[in-house]
């Protein structure tokens, strides 16, 4: 699919015919429930309709819709996950610091990930674990990661969306990535 | 000036930052040299890049049946879209 010539069809009904099945398949793979997957597709397209003026043609239409769907999926997971106690930034940095010794060298270096990333994404169970881990991050960290890595938003725009300073955005992204990495290491790569 | 011998804990923040903005020439060089020397940080960097790949991945699993939206759902979604369509914006 080319990025440049992609155009959002004017008639939203056409979105259902053009992209409905792809969205449905992706949603179904994540939630394992056809009715819930249909709801997610509907929510996605309604959100797209509401925000259609924000589609800038930078990404392919399908990628844009997929990004919206991924946010909906994470929200869906969050709803179905017991609310975690709010962790303070202190416990957060404790977990991070525990991987290093006093001089800042690795005490517990990153474990080797068994399969290649290409192979990994083909595993349904892995992608489930990925979305579970993402949904389990503290809300603000999950959000900054989603905006950055799913929507590809960065710099000033990211700071405006999150209402944070650039320095803050780098700190939060670093935390989000380290926690997500750790969650996958524990729940996927070591468990399998 | 960022030094290649900066400890791994601090370097991990620079590795992450390098994924979000263009570092200065000196910073890039320091990060690159550190990664050349330190296989743990190199692995960290690869894994953080993989996270991006996972987030961007958009194909459903090929092993799945080629599931499709049912006609029912298709109709339902279309009418929901129609209900929410504001004619002034089209």
mmCIF file of C-alpha atoms in Angstrom:
data_model
loop_
_atom_site.group_PDB
_atom_site.id
_atom_site.type_symbol
_atom_site.label_atom_id
_atom_site.label_comp_id
_atom_site.label_asym_id
_atom_site.label_seq_id
_atom_site.Cartn_x
_atom_site.Cartn_y
_atom_site.Cartn_z
ATOM 1 C CA UNK A 1 0.000 0.000 0.000
ATOM 2 C CA UNK A 2 1.450 3.354 -0.925
ATOM 3 C CA UNK A 3 1.502 6.138 1.580
ATOM 4 C CA UNK A 4 1.339 9.090 -0.720
ATOM 5 C CA UNK A 5 -1.705 8.361 -2.833
ATOM 6 C CA UNK A 6 -3.757 6.894 -0.039
ATOM 7 C CA UNK A 7 -6.939 8.775 0.490
ATOM 8 C CA UNK A 8 -9.663 8.347 3.048
ATOM 9 C CA UNK A 9 -12.880 7.535 1.182
ATOM 10 C CA UNK A 10 -15.565 10.165 1.792
ATOM 11 C CA UNK A 11 -18.262 7.624 2.463
ATOM 12 C CA UNK A 12 -17.634 5.942 5.838
ATOM 13 C CA UNK A 13 -19.649 2.923 4.683
ATOM 14 C CA UNK A 14 -16.813 2.249 2.244
ATOM 15 C CA UNK A 15 -14.405 2.017 5.183
ATOM 16 C CA UNK A 16 -16.325 -1.003 6.427
ATOM 17 C CA UNK A 17 -15.995 -2.742 3.066
ATOM 18 C CA UNK A 18 -12.377 -1.785 2.499
ATOM 19 C CA UNK A 19 -10.886 -2.225 5.941
ATOM 20 C CA UNK A 20 -13.515 -3.984 8.049
ATOM 21 C CA UNK A 21 -12.175 -7.492 7.551
ATOM 22 C CA UNK A 22 -8.546 -6.586 8.285
ATOM 23 C CA UNK A 23 -9.547 -4.730 11.419
ATOM 24 C CA UNK A 24 -11.827 -7.565 12.447
ATOM 25 C CA UNK A 25 -9.113 -10.195 12.008
ATOM 26 C CA UNK A 26 -6.621 -8.206 14.021
ATOM 27 C CA UNK A 27 -9.174 -7.536 16.776
ATOM 28 C CA UNK A 28 -10.335 -11.139 16.833
ATOM 29 C CA UNK A 29 -6.785 -12.379 17.229
ATOM 30 C CA UNK A 30 -6.410 -10.144 20.294
ATOM 31 C CA UNK A 31 -9.736 -10.653 22.060
ATOM 32 C CA UNK A 32 -10.783 -14.157 20.924
ATOM 33 C CA UNK A 33 -14.443 -13.202 20.923
ATOM 34 C CA UNK A 34 -16.199 -12.360 17.658
ATOM 35 C CA UNK A 35 -18.810 -10.135 19.300
ATOM 36 C CA UNK A 36 -16.174 -8.155 21.193
ATOM 37 C CA UNK A 37 -14.070 -7.926 18.019
ATOM 38 C CA UNK A 38 -17.040 -6.552 16.081
ATOM 39 C CA UNK A 39 -17.603 -3.964 18.781
ATOM 40 C CA UNK A 40 -13.958 -2.959 18.582
ATOM 41 C CA UNK A 41 -14.199 -2.510 14.819
ATOM 42 C CA UNK A 42 -17.275 -0.371 15.266
ATOM 43 C CA UNK A 43 -15.664 1.745 17.988
ATOM 44 C CA UNK A 44 -12.601 2.144 15.820
ATOM 45 C CA UNK A 45 -14.520 3.355 12.806
ATOM 46 C CA UNK A 46 -16.668 5.684 14.898
ATOM 47 C CA UNK A 47 -13.520 7.182 16.417
ATOM 48 C CA UNK A 48 -12.068 7.497 12.926
ATOM 49 C CA UNK A 49 -15.210 9.275 11.780
ATOM 50 C CA UNK A 50 -14.993 11.680 14.678
ATOM 51 C CA UNK A 51 -11.330 12.373 14.023
ATOM 52 C CA UNK A 52 -11.291 12.186 10.261
ATOM 53 C CA UNK A 53 -9.994 15.744 10.011
ATOM 54 C CA UNK A 54 -6.900 14.531 11.873
ATOM 55 C CA UNK A 55 -6.024 12.038 9.187
ATOM 56 C CA UNK A 56 -3.144 13.760 7.483
ATOM 57 C CA UNK A 57 -2.348 11.245 4.822
ATOM 58 C CA UNK A 58 1.052 10.649 6.395
ATOM 59 C CA UNK A 59 0.340 6.990 6.950
ATOM 60 C CA UNK A 60 -1.719 4.623 4.853
ATOM 61 C CA UNK A 61 -5.405 4.652 5.769
ATOM 62 C CA UNK A 62 -5.183 1.078 6.968
ATOM 63 C CA UNK A 63 -2.246 1.914 9.246
ATOM 64 C CA UNK A 64 -4.137 4.885 10.634
ATOM 65 C CA UNK A 65 -7.210 2.770 11.367
ATOM 66 C CA UNK A 66 -5.075 -0.033 12.809
ATOM 67 C CA UNK A 67 -3.465 2.455 15.189
ATOM 68 C CA UNK A 68 -6.886 3.524 16.446
ATOM 69 C CA UNK A 69 -7.875 -0.124 16.828
ATOM 70 C CA UNK A 70 -4.741 -0.881 18.845
ATOM 71 C CA UNK A 71 -5.643 1.863 21.315
ATOM 72 C CA UNK A 72 -9.123 0.374 21.604
ATOM 73 C CA UNK A 73 -7.649 -3.057 22.209
ATOM 74 C CA UNK A 74 -5.410 -1.792 24.995
ATOM 75 C CA UNK A 75 -8.435 -0.046 26.544
ATOM 76 C CA UNK A 76 -10.378 -3.287 26.243
ATOM 77 C CA UNK A 77 -7.606 -5.182 28.028
ATOM 78 C CA UNK A 78 -7.404 -2.528 30.720
ATOM 79 C CA UNK A 79 -11.117 -2.804 31.395
ATOM 80 C CA UNK A 80 -10.731 -6.527 31.859
ATOM 81 C CA UNK A 81 -7.641 -6.350 34.008
ATOM 82 C CA UNK A 82 -8.019 -5.738 37.665
ATOM 83 C CA UNK A 83 -6.945 -2.211 38.386
ATOM 84 C CA UNK A 84 -3.407 -2.345 39.659
ATOM 85 C CA UNK A 85 -2.450 -0.363 42.708
ATOM 86 C CA UNK A 86 -0.934 2.918 41.695
ATOM 87 C CA UNK A 87 2.778 2.557 41.846
ATOM 88 C CA UNK A 88 4.778 5.509 42.899
ATOM 89 C CA UNK A 89 7.623 6.708 40.770
ATOM 90 C CA UNK A 90 9.885 5.534 43.610
ATOM 91 C CA UNK A 91 9.022 1.847 43.367
ATOM 92 C CA UNK A 92 9.268 2.287 39.642
ATOM 93 C CA UNK A 93 12.822 3.537 39.730
ATOM 94 C CA UNK A 94 13.674 0.960 42.399
ATOM 95 C CA UNK A 95 12.830 -1.879 40.029
ATOM 96 C CA UNK A 96 14.912 -0.249 37.348
ATOM 97 C CA UNK A 97 17.844 0.488 39.643
ATOM 98 C CA UNK A 98 17.828 -3.068 40.974
ATOM 99 C CA UNK A 99 19.158 -4.222 37.622
ATOM 100 C CA UNK A 100 22.333 -2.183 38.131
ATOM 101 C CA UNK A 101 25.023 -2.129 40.784
ATOM 102 C CA UNK A 102 26.090 0.977 42.665
ATOM 103 C CA UNK A 103 28.413 2.023 39.855
ATOM 104 C CA UNK A 104 25.608 1.785 37.302
ATOM 105 C CA UNK A 105 26.863 -1.412 35.622
ATOM 106 C CA UNK A 106 24.450 -4.192 34.780
ATOM 107 C CA UNK A 107 23.827 -6.490 37.720
ATOM 108 C CA UNK A 108 21.044 -8.264 35.859
ATOM 109 C CA UNK A 109 21.551 -7.648 32.155
ATOM 110 C CA UNK A 110 18.750 -8.080 29.625
ATOM 111 C CA UNK A 111 18.147 -11.764 28.948
ATOM 112 C CA UNK A 112 18.500 -13.050 25.417
ATOM 113 C CA UNK A 113 15.200 -13.182 23.549
ATOM 114 C CA UNK A 114 14.844 -16.548 21.942
ATOM 115 C CA UNK A 115 13.261 -15.907 18.562
ATOM 116 C CA UNK A 116 13.869 -13.162 16.050
ATOM 117 C CA UNK A 117 11.426 -10.226 16.189
ATOM 118 C CA UNK A 118 9.990 -11.263 12.811
ATOM 119 C CA UNK A 119 9.310 -14.757 14.065
ATOM 120 C CA UNK A 120 8.001 -13.460 17.366
ATOM 121 C CA UNK A 121 5.240 -11.257 15.955
ATOM 122 C CA UNK A 122 3.840 -14.225 14.097
ATOM 123 C CA UNK A 123 3.034 -15.865 17.386
ATOM 124 C CA UNK A 124 -0.480 -15.141 18.522
ATOM 125 C CA UNK A 125 0.376 -15.903 22.130
ATOM 126 C CA UNK A 126 3.282 -13.489 22.011
ATOM 127 C CA UNK A 127 1.193 -10.636 20.680
ATOM 128 C CA UNK A 128 -1.364 -11.347 23.406
ATOM 129 C CA UNK A 129 1.418 -11.067 25.971
ATOM 130 C CA UNK A 130 2.592 -7.840 24.369
ATOM 131 C CA UNK A 131 -0.829 -6.208 24.627
ATOM 132 C CA UNK A 132 -1.311 -7.548 28.153
ATOM 133 C CA UNK A 133 1.998 -6.007 29.210
ATOM 134 C CA UNK A 134 1.150 -2.739 27.491
ATOM 135 C CA UNK A 135 -2.251 -2.621 29.177
ATOM 136 C CA UNK A 136 -0.595 -3.343 32.514
ATOM 137 C CA UNK A 137 1.654 -0.281 32.419
ATOM 138 C CA UNK A 138 0.635 2.682 34.545
ATOM 139 C CA UNK A 139 -1.793 4.696 32.488
ATOM 140 C CA UNK A 140 0.424 7.665 31.633
ATOM 141 C CA UNK A 141 3.364 5.478 30.682
ATOM 142 C CA UNK A 142 1.142 3.314 28.515
ATOM 143 C CA UNK A 143 -0.229 6.402 26.839
ATOM 144 C CA UNK A 144 3.111 7.986 26.049
ATOM 145 C CA UNK A 145 4.355 4.681 24.650
ATOM 146 C CA UNK A 146 1.230 4.222 22.537
ATOM 147 C CA UNK A 147 1.401 7.725 21.114
ATOM 148 C CA UNK A 148 5.077 7.356 20.316
ATOM 149 C CA UNK A 149 5.273 3.798 19.025
ATOM 150 C CA UNK A 150 1.803 3.075 17.667
ATOM 151 C CA UNK A 151 0.952 6.515 16.311
ATOM 152 C CA UNK A 152 4.507 7.572 15.568
ATOM 153 C CA UNK A 153 3.997 10.941 17.260
ATOM 154 C CA UNK A 154 7.125 12.642 18.539
ATOM 155 C CA UNK A 155 8.721 15.902 19.566
ATOM 156 C CA UNK A 156 6.560 18.930 20.192
ATOM 157 C CA UNK A 157 3.364 17.201 19.179
ATOM 158 C CA UNK A 158 3.939 14.401 21.685
ATOM 159 C CA UNK A 159 4.630 16.906 24.462
ATOM 160 C CA UNK A 160 1.462 18.818 23.634
ATOM 161 C CA UNK A 161 -0.690 15.690 23.603
ATOM 162 C CA UNK A 162 0.712 14.610 26.958
ATOM 163 C CA UNK A 163 1.109 18.108 28.435
ATOM 164 C CA UNK A 164 4.695 17.406 29.409
ATOM 165 C CA UNK A 165 8.134 18.871 28.828
ATOM 166 C CA UNK A 166 10.547 17.275 26.338
ATOM 167 C CA UNK A 167 12.771 16.054 29.188
ATOM 168 C CA UNK A 168 9.760 14.507 30.820
ATOM 169 C CA UNK A 169 8.795 12.773 27.612
ATOM 170 C CA UNK A 170 12.214 11.112 27.329
ATOM 171 C CA UNK A 171 12.142 10.040 30.959
ATOM 172 C CA UNK A 172 8.650 8.587 30.590
ATOM 173 C CA UNK A 173 9.404 6.841 27.314
ATOM 174 C CA UNK A 174 12.528 5.318 28.823
ATOM 175 C CA UNK A 175 10.524 4.069 31.818
ATOM 176 C CA UNK A 176 7.741 2.724 29.653
ATOM 177 C CA UNK A 177 10.157 0.853 27.389
ATOM 178 C CA UNK A 178 12.163 -0.600 30.261
ATOM 179 C CA UNK A 179 9.040 -1.805 32.029
ATOM 180 C CA UNK A 180 7.482 -3.229 28.921
ATOM 181 C CA UNK A 181 10.718 -4.994 28.068
ATOM 182 C CA UNK A 182 10.935 -6.396 31.551
ATOM 183 C CA UNK A 183 7.314 -7.540 31.491
ATOM 184 C CA UNK A 184 7.877 -9.422 28.233
ATOM 185 C CA UNK A 185 11.081 -10.921 29.540
ATOM 186 C CA UNK A 186 9.297 -12.241 32.630
ATOM 187 C CA UNK A 187 6.002 -13.251 31.094
ATOM 188 C CA UNK A 188 7.064 -14.455 27.725
ATOM 189 C CA UNK A 189 10.708 -15.027 27.029
ATOM 190 C CA UNK A 190 11.535 -16.666 30.340
ATOM 191 C CA UNK A 191 8.210 -18.469 30.629
ATOM 192 C CA UNK A 192 8.542 -20.078 27.217
ATOM 193 C CA UNK B 1 29.665 16.036 26.639
ATOM 194 C CA UNK B 2 28.406 12.474 26.775
ATOM 195 C CA UNK B 3 31.236 10.002 27.307
ATOM 196 C CA UNK B 4 31.273 6.428 25.944
ATOM 197 C CA UNK B 5 32.326 5.242 29.401
ATOM 198 C CA UNK B 6 29.147 6.628 30.937
ATOM 199 C CA UNK B 7 27.693 3.844 33.059
ATOM 200 C CA UNK B 8 25.133 1.474 31.585
ATOM 201 C CA UNK B 9 22.290 2.734 33.738
ATOM 202 C CA UNK B 10 22.658 6.268 32.425
ATOM 203 C CA UNK B 11 23.507 5.062 28.949
ATOM 204 C CA UNK B 12 20.189 3.203 28.801
ATOM 205 C CA UNK B 13 18.423 6.554 28.966
ATOM 206 C CA UNK B 14 20.496 7.801 26.030
ATOM 207 C CA UNK B 15 19.806 4.665 24.061
ATOM 208 C CA UNK B 16 16.089 5.233 24.554
ATOM 209 C CA UNK B 17 16.386 8.926 23.776
ATOM 210 C CA UNK B 18 18.186 8.188 20.533
ATOM 211 C CA UNK B 19 14.961 6.547 19.378
ATOM 212 C CA UNK B 20 13.001 9.765 19.835
ATOM 213 C CA UNK B 21 15.208 12.550 18.625
ATOM 214 C CA UNK B 22 18.332 13.152 16.653
ATOM 215 C CA UNK B 23 21.203 13.265 19.109
ATOM 216 C CA UNK B 24 24.091 15.638 18.580
ATOM 217 C CA UNK B 25 27.098 14.301 16.721
ATOM 218 C CA UNK B 26 29.065 13.856 19.936
ATOM 219 C CA UNK B 27 26.217 12.099 21.687
ATOM 220 C CA UNK B 28 25.656 9.739 18.783
ATOM 221 C CA UNK B 29 29.330 8.867 18.713
ATOM 222 C CA UNK B 30 29.385 8.206 22.460
ATOM 223 C CA UNK B 31 26.307 5.974 22.303
ATOM 224 C CA UNK B 32 27.665 4.092 19.314
ATOM 225 C CA UNK B 33 31.051 3.510 20.947
ATOM 226 C CA UNK B 34 29.421 2.359 24.156
ATOM 227 C CA UNK B 35 27.253 -0.095 22.230
ATOM 228 C CA UNK B 36 30.304 -1.432 20.448
ATOM 229 C CA UNK B 37 31.966 -2.157 23.776
ATOM 230 C CA UNK B 38 28.984 -3.365 25.778
ATOM 231 C CA UNK B 39 27.000 -6.359 24.599
ATOM 232 C CA UNK B 40 24.366 -5.961 27.332
ATOM 233 C CA UNK B 41 23.495 -2.438 26.243
ATOM 234 C CA UNK B 42 23.609 -3.587 22.639
ATOM 235 C CA UNK B 43 21.061 -6.246 23.453
ATOM 236 C CA UNK B 44 18.952 -3.684 25.304
ATOM 237 C CA UNK B 45 18.985 -1.422 22.272
ATOM 238 C CA UNK B 46 17.921 -4.241 19.961
ATOM 239 C CA UNK B 47 15.102 -5.184 22.293
ATOM 240 C CA UNK B 48 13.841 -1.616 22.594
ATOM 241 C CA UNK B 49 13.793 -1.407 18.820
ATOM 242 C CA UNK B 50 11.876 -4.695 18.745
ATOM 243 C CA UNK B 51 9.237 -3.163 21.017
ATOM 244 C CA UNK B 52 8.657 -0.596 18.323
ATOM 245 C CA UNK B 53 8.294 -3.335 15.751
ATOM 246 C CA UNK B 54 5.771 -5.154 17.927
ATOM 247 C CA UNK B 55 3.724 -1.975 18.401
ATOM 248 C CA UNK B 56 3.673 -1.301 14.679
ATOM 249 C CA UNK B 57 2.880 -4.819 13.605
ATOM 250 C CA UNK B 58 -0.546 -4.880 12.007
ATOM 251 C CA UNK B 59 -1.189 -8.215 10.397
ATOM 252 C CA UNK B 60 -3.409 -10.694 12.131
ATOM 253 C CA UNK B 61 -1.804 -14.045 12.742
ATOM 254 C CA UNK B 62 -1.426 -15.952 9.506
ATOM 255 C CA UNK B 63 -2.299 -19.201 11.228
ATOM 256 C CA UNK B 64 -5.800 -17.915 11.856
ATOM 257 C CA UNK B 65 -8.711 -18.631 9.593
ATOM 258 C CA UNK B 66 -9.326 -15.788 7.221
ATOM 259 C CA UNK B 67 -12.149 -14.543 9.430
ATOM 260 C CA UNK B 68 -14.446 -11.926 8.001
ATOM 261 C CA UNK B 69 -16.985 -9.541 9.421
ATOM 262 C CA UNK B 70 -20.426 -11.105 9.203
ATOM 263 C CA UNK B 71 -23.014 -9.440 7.014
ATOM 264 C CA UNK B 72 -24.939 -8.621 10.157
ATOM 265 C CA UNK B 73 -22.029 -6.848 11.757
ATOM 266 C CA UNK B 74 -21.217 -5.076 8.522
ATOM 267 C CA UNK B 75 -24.736 -3.662 8.332
ATOM 268 C CA UNK B 76 -24.781 -2.753 11.993
ATOM 269 C CA UNK B 77 -21.508 -0.868 11.789
ATOM 270 C CA UNK B 78 -22.536 0.951 8.642
ATOM 271 C CA UNK B 79 -25.742 2.172 10.210
ATOM 272 C CA UNK B 80 -23.864 3.233 13.360
ATOM 273 C CA UNK B 81 -21.518 5.236 11.154
ATOM 274 C CA UNK B 82 -24.453 6.702 9.306
ATOM 275 C CA UNK B 83 -26.084 7.760 12.586
ATOM 276 C CA UNK B 84 -22.948 9.545 13.662
ATOM 277 C CA UNK B 85 -22.260 11.167 10.350
ATOM 278 C CA UNK B 86 -22.439 14.912 10.542
ATOM 279 C CA UNK B 87 -23.439 16.086 7.086
ATOM 280 C CA UNK B 88 -21.811 19.468 7.634
ATOM 281 C CA UNK B 89 -18.362 17.879 7.707
ATOM 282 C CA UNK B 90 -18.651 15.881 4.514
#
